[in-house]
Short mmCIF file of C-alpha atoms in Angstrom, two decimals:
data_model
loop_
_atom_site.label_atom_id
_atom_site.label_comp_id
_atom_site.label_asym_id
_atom_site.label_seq_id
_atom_site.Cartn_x
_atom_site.Cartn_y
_atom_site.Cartn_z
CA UNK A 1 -14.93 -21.82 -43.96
CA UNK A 2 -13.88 -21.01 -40.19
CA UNK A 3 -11.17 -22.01 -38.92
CA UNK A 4 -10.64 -24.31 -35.30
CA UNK A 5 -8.67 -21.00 -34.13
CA UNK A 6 -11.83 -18.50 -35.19
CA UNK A 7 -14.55 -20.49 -33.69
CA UNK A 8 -12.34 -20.96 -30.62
CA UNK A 9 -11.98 -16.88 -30.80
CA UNK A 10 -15.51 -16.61 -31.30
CA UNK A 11 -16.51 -18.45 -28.13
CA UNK A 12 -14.40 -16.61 -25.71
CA UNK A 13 -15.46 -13.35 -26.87
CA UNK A 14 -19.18 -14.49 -26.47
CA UNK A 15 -18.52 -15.91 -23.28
CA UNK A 16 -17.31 -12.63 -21.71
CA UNK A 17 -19.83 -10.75 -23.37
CA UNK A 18 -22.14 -13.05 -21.26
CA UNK A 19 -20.05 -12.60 -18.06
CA UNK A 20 -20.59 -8.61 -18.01
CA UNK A 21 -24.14 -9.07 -19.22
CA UNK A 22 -24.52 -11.34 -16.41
CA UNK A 23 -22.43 -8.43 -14.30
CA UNK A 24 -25.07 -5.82 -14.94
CA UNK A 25 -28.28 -6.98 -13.95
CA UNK A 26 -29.45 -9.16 -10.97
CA UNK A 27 -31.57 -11.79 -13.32
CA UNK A 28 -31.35 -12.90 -17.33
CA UNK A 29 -33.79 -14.99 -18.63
CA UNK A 30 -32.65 -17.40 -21.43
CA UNK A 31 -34.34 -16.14 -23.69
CA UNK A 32 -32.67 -12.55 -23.01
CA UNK A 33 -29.03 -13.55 -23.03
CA UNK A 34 -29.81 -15.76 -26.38
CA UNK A 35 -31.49 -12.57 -27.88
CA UNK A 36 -28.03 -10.32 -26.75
CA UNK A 37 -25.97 -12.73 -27.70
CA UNK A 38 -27.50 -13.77 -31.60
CA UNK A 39 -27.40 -17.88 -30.42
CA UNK A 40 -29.75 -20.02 -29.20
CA UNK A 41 -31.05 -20.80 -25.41
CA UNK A 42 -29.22 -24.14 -25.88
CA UNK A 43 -25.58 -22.49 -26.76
CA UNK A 44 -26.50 -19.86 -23.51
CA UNK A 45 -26.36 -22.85 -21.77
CA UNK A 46 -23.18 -24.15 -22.97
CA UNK A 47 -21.74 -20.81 -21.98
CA UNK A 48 -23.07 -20.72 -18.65
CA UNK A 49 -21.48 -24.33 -18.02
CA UNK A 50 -18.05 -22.86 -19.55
CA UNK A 51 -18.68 -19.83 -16.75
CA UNK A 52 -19.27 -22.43 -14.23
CA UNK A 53 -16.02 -24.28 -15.27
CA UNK A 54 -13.83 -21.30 -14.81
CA UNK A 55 -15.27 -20.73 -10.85
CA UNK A 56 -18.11 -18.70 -11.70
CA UNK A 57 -21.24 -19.21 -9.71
CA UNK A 58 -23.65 -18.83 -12.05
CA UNK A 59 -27.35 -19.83 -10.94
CA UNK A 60 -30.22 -21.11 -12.84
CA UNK A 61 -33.95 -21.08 -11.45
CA UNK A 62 -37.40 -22.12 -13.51
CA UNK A 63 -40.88 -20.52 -13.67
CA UNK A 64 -41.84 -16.64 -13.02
CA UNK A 65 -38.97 -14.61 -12.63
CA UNK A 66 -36.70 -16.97 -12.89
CA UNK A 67 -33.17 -17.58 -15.10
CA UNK A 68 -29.43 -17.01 -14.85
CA UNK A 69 -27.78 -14.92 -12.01
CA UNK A 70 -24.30 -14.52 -11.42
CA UNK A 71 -23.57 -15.13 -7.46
CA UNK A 72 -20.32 -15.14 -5.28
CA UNK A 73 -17.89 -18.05 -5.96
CA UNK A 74 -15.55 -19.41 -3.04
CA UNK A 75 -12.51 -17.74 -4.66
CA UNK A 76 -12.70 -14.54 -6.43
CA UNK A 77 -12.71 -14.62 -9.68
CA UNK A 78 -11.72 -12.41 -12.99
CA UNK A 79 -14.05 -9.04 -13.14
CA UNK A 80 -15.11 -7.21 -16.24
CA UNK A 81 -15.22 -3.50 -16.59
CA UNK A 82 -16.43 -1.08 -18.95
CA UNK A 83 -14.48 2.30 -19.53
CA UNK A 84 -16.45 3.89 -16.93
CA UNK A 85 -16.09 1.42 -14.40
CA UNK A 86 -12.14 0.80 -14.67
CA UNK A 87 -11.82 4.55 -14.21
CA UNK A 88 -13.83 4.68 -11.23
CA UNK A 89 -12.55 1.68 -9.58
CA UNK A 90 -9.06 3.32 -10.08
CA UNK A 91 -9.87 6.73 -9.11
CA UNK A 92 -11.18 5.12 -5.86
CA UNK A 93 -8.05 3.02 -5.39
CA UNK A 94 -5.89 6.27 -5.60
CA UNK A 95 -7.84 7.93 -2.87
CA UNK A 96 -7.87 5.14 -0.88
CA UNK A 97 -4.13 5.01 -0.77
CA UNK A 98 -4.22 7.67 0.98
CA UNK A 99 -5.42 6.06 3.93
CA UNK A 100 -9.16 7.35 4.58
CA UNK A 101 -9.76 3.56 6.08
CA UNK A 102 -7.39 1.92 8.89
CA UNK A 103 -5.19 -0.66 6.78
CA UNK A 104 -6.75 -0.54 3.88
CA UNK A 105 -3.87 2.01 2.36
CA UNK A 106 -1.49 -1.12 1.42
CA UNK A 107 -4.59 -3.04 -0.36
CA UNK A 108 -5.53 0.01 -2.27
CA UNK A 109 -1.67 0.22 -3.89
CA UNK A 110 -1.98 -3.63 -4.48
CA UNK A 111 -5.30 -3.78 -6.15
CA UNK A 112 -3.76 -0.28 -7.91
CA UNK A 113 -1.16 -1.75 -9.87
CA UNK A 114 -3.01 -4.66 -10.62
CA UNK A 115 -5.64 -2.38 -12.30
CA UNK A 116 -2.47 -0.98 -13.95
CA UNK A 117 -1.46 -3.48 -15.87
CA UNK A 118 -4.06 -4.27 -17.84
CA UNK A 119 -5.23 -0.74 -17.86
CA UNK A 120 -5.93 0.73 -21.25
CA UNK A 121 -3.46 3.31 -22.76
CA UNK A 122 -6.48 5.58 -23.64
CA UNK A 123 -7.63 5.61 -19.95
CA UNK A 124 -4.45 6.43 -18.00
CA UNK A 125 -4.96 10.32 -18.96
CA UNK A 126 -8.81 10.23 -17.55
CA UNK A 127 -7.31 8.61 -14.15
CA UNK A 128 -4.63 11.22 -13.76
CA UNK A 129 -7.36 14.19 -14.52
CA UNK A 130 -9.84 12.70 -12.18
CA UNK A 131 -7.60 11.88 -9.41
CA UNK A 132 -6.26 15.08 -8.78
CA UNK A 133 -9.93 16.12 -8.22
CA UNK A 134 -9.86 14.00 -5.22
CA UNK A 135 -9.57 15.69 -1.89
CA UNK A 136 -9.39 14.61 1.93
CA UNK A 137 -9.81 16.09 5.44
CA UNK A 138 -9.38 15.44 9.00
CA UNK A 139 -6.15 14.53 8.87
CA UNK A 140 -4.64 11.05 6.61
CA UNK A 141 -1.13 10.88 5.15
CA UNK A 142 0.35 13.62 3.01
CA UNK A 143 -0.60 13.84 -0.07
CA UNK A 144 1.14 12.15 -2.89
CA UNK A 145 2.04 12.36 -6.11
CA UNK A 146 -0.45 9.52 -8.51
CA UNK A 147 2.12 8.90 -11.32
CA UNK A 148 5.09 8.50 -8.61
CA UNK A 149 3.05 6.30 -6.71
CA UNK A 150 2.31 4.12 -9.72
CA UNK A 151 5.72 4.49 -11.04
CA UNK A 152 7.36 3.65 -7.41
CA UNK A 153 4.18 0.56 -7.11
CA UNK A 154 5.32 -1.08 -10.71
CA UNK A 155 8.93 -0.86 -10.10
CA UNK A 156 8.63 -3.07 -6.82
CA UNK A 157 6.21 -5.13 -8.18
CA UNK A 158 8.24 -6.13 -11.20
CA UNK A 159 12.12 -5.59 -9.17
CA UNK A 160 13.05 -3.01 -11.68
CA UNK A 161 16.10 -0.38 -10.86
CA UNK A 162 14.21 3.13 -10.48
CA UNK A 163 15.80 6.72 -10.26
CA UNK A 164 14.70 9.75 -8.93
CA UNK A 165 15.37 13.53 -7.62
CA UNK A 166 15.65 13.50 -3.65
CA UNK A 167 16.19 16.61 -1.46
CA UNK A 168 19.19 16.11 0.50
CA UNK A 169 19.73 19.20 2.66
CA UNK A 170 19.86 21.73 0.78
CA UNK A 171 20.59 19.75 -2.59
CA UNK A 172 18.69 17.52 -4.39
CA UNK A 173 20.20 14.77 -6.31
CA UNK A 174 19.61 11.63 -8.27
CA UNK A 175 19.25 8.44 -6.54
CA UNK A 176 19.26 5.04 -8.06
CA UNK A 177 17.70 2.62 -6.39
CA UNK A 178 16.52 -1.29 -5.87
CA UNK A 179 12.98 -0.42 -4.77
CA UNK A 180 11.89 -3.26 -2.83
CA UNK A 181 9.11 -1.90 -0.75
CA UNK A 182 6.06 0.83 -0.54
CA UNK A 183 5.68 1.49 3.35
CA UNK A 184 2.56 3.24 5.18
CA UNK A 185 2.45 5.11 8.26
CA UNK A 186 -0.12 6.57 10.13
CA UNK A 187 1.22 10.07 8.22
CA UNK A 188 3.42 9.35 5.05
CA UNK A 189 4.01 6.81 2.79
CA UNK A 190 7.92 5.63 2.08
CA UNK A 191 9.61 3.81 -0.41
CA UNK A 192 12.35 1.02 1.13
CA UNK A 193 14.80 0.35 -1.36
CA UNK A 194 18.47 -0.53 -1.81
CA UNK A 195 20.52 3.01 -2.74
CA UNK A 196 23.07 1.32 -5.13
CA UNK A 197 25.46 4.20 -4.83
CA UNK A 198 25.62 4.37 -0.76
CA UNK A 199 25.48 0.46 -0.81
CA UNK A 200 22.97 0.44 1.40
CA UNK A 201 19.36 0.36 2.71
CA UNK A 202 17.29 3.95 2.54
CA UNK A 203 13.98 5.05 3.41
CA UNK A 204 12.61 7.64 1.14
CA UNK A 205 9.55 9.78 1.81
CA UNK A 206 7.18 9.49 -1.31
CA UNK A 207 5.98 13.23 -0.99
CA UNK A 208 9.74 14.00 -1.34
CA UNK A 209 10.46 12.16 -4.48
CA UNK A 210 10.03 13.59 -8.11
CA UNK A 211 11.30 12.68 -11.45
CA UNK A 212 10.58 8.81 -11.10
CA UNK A 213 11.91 6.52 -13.95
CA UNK A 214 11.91 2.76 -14.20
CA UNK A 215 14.95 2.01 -16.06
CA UNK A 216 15.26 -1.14 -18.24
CA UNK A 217 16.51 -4.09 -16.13
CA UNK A 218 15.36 -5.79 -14.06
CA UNK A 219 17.47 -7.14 -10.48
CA UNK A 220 18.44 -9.80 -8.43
CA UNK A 221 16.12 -9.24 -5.11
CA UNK A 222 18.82 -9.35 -1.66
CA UNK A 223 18.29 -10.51 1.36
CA UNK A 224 16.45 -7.65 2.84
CA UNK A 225 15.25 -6.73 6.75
CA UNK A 226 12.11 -6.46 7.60
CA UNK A 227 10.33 -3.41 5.49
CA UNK A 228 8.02 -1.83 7.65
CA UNK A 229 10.58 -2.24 11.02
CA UNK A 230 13.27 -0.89 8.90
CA UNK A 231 11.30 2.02 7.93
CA UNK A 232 9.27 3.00 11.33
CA UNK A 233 12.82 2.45 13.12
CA UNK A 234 14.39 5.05 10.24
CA UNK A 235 11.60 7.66 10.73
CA UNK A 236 11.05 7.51 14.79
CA UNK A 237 15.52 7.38 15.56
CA UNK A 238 17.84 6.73 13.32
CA UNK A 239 16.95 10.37 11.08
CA UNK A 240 17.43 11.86 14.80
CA UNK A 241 20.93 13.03 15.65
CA UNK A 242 20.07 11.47 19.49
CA UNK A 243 17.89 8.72 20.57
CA UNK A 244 16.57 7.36 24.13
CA UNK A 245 15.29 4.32 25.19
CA UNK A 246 12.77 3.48 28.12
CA UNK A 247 10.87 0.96 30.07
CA UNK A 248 7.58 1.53 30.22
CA UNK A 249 5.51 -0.30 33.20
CA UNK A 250 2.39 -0.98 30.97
CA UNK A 251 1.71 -3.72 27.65
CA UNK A 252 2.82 -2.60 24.72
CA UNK A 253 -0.89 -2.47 22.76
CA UNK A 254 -1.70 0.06 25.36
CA UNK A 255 1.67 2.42 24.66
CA UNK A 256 0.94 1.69 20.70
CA UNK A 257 -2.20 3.33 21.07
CA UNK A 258 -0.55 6.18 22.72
CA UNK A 259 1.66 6.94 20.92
CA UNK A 260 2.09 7.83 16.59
CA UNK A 261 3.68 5.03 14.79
CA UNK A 262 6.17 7.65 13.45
CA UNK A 263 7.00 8.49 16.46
CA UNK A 264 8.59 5.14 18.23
CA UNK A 265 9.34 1.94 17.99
CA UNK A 266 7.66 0.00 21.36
CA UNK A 267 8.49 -3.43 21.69
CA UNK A 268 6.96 -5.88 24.45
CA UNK A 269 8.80 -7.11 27.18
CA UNK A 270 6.24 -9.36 28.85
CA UNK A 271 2.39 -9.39 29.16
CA UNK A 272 3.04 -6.08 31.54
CA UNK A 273 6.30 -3.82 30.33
CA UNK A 274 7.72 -2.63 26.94
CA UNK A 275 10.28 -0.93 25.67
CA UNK A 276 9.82 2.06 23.75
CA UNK A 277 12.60 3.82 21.74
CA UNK A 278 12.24 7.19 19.83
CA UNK A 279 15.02 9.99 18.93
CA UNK A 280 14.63 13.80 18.60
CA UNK A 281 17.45 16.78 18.44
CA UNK A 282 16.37 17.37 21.84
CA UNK A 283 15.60 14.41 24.04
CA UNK A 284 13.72 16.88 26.69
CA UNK A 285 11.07 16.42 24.29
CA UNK A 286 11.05 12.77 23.73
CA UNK A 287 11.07 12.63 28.06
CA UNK A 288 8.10 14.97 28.24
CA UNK A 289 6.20 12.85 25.98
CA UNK A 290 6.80 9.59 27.62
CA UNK A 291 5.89 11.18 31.24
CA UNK A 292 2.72 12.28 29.95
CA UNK A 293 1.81 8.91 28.84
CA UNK A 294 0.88 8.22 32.27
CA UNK A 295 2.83 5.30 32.99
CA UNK A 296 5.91 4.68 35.53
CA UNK A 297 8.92 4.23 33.28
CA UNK A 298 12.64 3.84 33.68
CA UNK A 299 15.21 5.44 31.53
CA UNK A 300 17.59 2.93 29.80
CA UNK A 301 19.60 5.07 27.60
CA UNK A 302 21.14 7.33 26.91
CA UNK A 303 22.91 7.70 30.92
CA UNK A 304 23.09 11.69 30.89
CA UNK A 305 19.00 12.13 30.04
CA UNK A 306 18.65 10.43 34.21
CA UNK A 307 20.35 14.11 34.47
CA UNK A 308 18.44 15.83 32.51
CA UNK A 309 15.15 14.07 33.86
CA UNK A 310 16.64 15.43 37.62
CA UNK A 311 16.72 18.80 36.24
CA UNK A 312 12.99 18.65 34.68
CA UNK A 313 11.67 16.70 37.88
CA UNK A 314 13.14 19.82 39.99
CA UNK A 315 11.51 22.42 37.43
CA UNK A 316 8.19 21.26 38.04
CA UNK A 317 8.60 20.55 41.76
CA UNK A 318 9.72 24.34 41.78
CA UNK A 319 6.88 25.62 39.34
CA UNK A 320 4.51 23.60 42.06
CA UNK A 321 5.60 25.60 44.26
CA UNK A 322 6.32 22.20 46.66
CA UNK A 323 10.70 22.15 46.13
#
């Protein structure tokens, strides 16, 4: 005789083998499903009601090409993949992470290690193969490694320690971190974390990282600042032994668009001004690229680049041949 626990078994397993069935063609008749599934039309009903229960829509019409099809439900609801399918979905993810579509970069590493965890064993190898078979053009971020990305992804998600190997100058050493963070730019993605041998926040460059290890507990999260500020302000000044700061006469969507994310930080100052702050080893550069943007501006720091922007001003008056 079967046991409460086996028939309970039993009916889950038939109703997900009715949810894919349902999954793979538009319309089932009864008469179909009960024929896949060895029951009768009245237990495919049953099922379908369970279905409905758990927020699928499933819909049910009468007469000539009519029967059971699966529709969209107000929330989204649990999807089942075959071997095939799971790959592809997370061979896609993987190239979208790279950041082929505007914003959809941080989804793509969210749905990723989603797909990770329940992920088969077996099919990890096939990703990895497949992925590196993936290419892109026209520009998007630099390329990064799939298994640090995943190992990086997991370690936030589940606020795991994580070590590394991370070029510094002409060294590379191991850093042990409190990875809080994955971070997209227009170019690269970076990890924020907590370095827990400098005591404090770091922005790491994924393309940079290699030898990434999750280690086997698990941390406390801090009170952190903001990730992606933190990070665009690490990339665009603070990695700069100099940094300037302007006024720009214009709104700050319309400097944005001017100028890389990377690049600068520009912060509004009213529906009409902003203030834009970038760094460089030589701040001619950064004052080149802010007159070209076209916009009156006024130099707020440092005090000796209102020299330096003298000097410039008189090199192209002189080049003009109007001095």
């Amino acid at each position: 005789m079967v046991n409460g626990t086996d028939d309970e078994r039993g009916t889950t397993e038939r109703v997900l083998t009715l949810l894919g069935l349902l999954q793979q063609r538009q319309v089932w008749t009864g008469t179909e499903l009960a024929d896949r599934l060895g029951v009768t039309p009245r237990t495919v009903r049953r099922d379908v009601e369970r279905l409905r229960t758990l927020g699928y829509q499933v819909h049910a019409s009468q007469g000539v090409g009519g029967g059971y099809q699966l529709g969209p439900g107000q929330d989204l609801p649990p999807l089942l993949l075959d071997d095939e399918e799971a790959i592809a979905t997370a061979v896609s993810l993987l190239a979208g992470a790279g950041g082929a579509v505007e914003g959809a970069g941080d989804a793509a590493v969210r749905a990723l290690t989603k797909l990770d965890r329940v992920l088969p064993t077996r099919l990890r190898h096939e990703v990895r193969a497949l992925s590196g078979s993936v290419e892109t053009f026209g520009g998007g971020r630099t390329s990064v490694d799939a298994d640090v990305l995943m190992t990086l992804a997991r370690a936030c998600r589940d606020a795991v320690e994580l070590t590394f190997d991370y070029p510094t100058g002409d060294d590379v050493r191991r850093r042990r971190v409190e990875p809080y963070r994955l971070v997209a730019s227009d170019r690269r993605w970076y990890l924020f974390a907590y370095d827990l041998d400098r005591e404090d926040w770091r922005t790491f460059r994924l393309d940079r990282v290699t030898d990434a290890s999750m280690r086997t507990w698990h941390f406390r999260p801090r009170e952190a600042p903001d990730a992606a500020t933190y990070v665009q302000e690490s990339v665009s000044t603070r990695v700069y032994s100099r940094q300037a700061r302007f006024r720009i006469h214009a709104p700050a969507d319309t400097v944005r668009a001017q100028v890389p994310a990377s690049a600068a930080v520009v912060q509004p100052q009213g529906p009409d001004h902003c203030e834009l702050l970038s760094g460089a080893a030589n701040l001619d550069f950064v004052l080149m690229h802010v007159t070209l943007l076209g916009h009156p501006f006024e130099i707020l720091d440092p005090p000796d680049l209102r020299t330096r922007c003298q000097a410039l001003a008189d090199r192209l008056l002189a080049a003009a041949g109007t001095a």
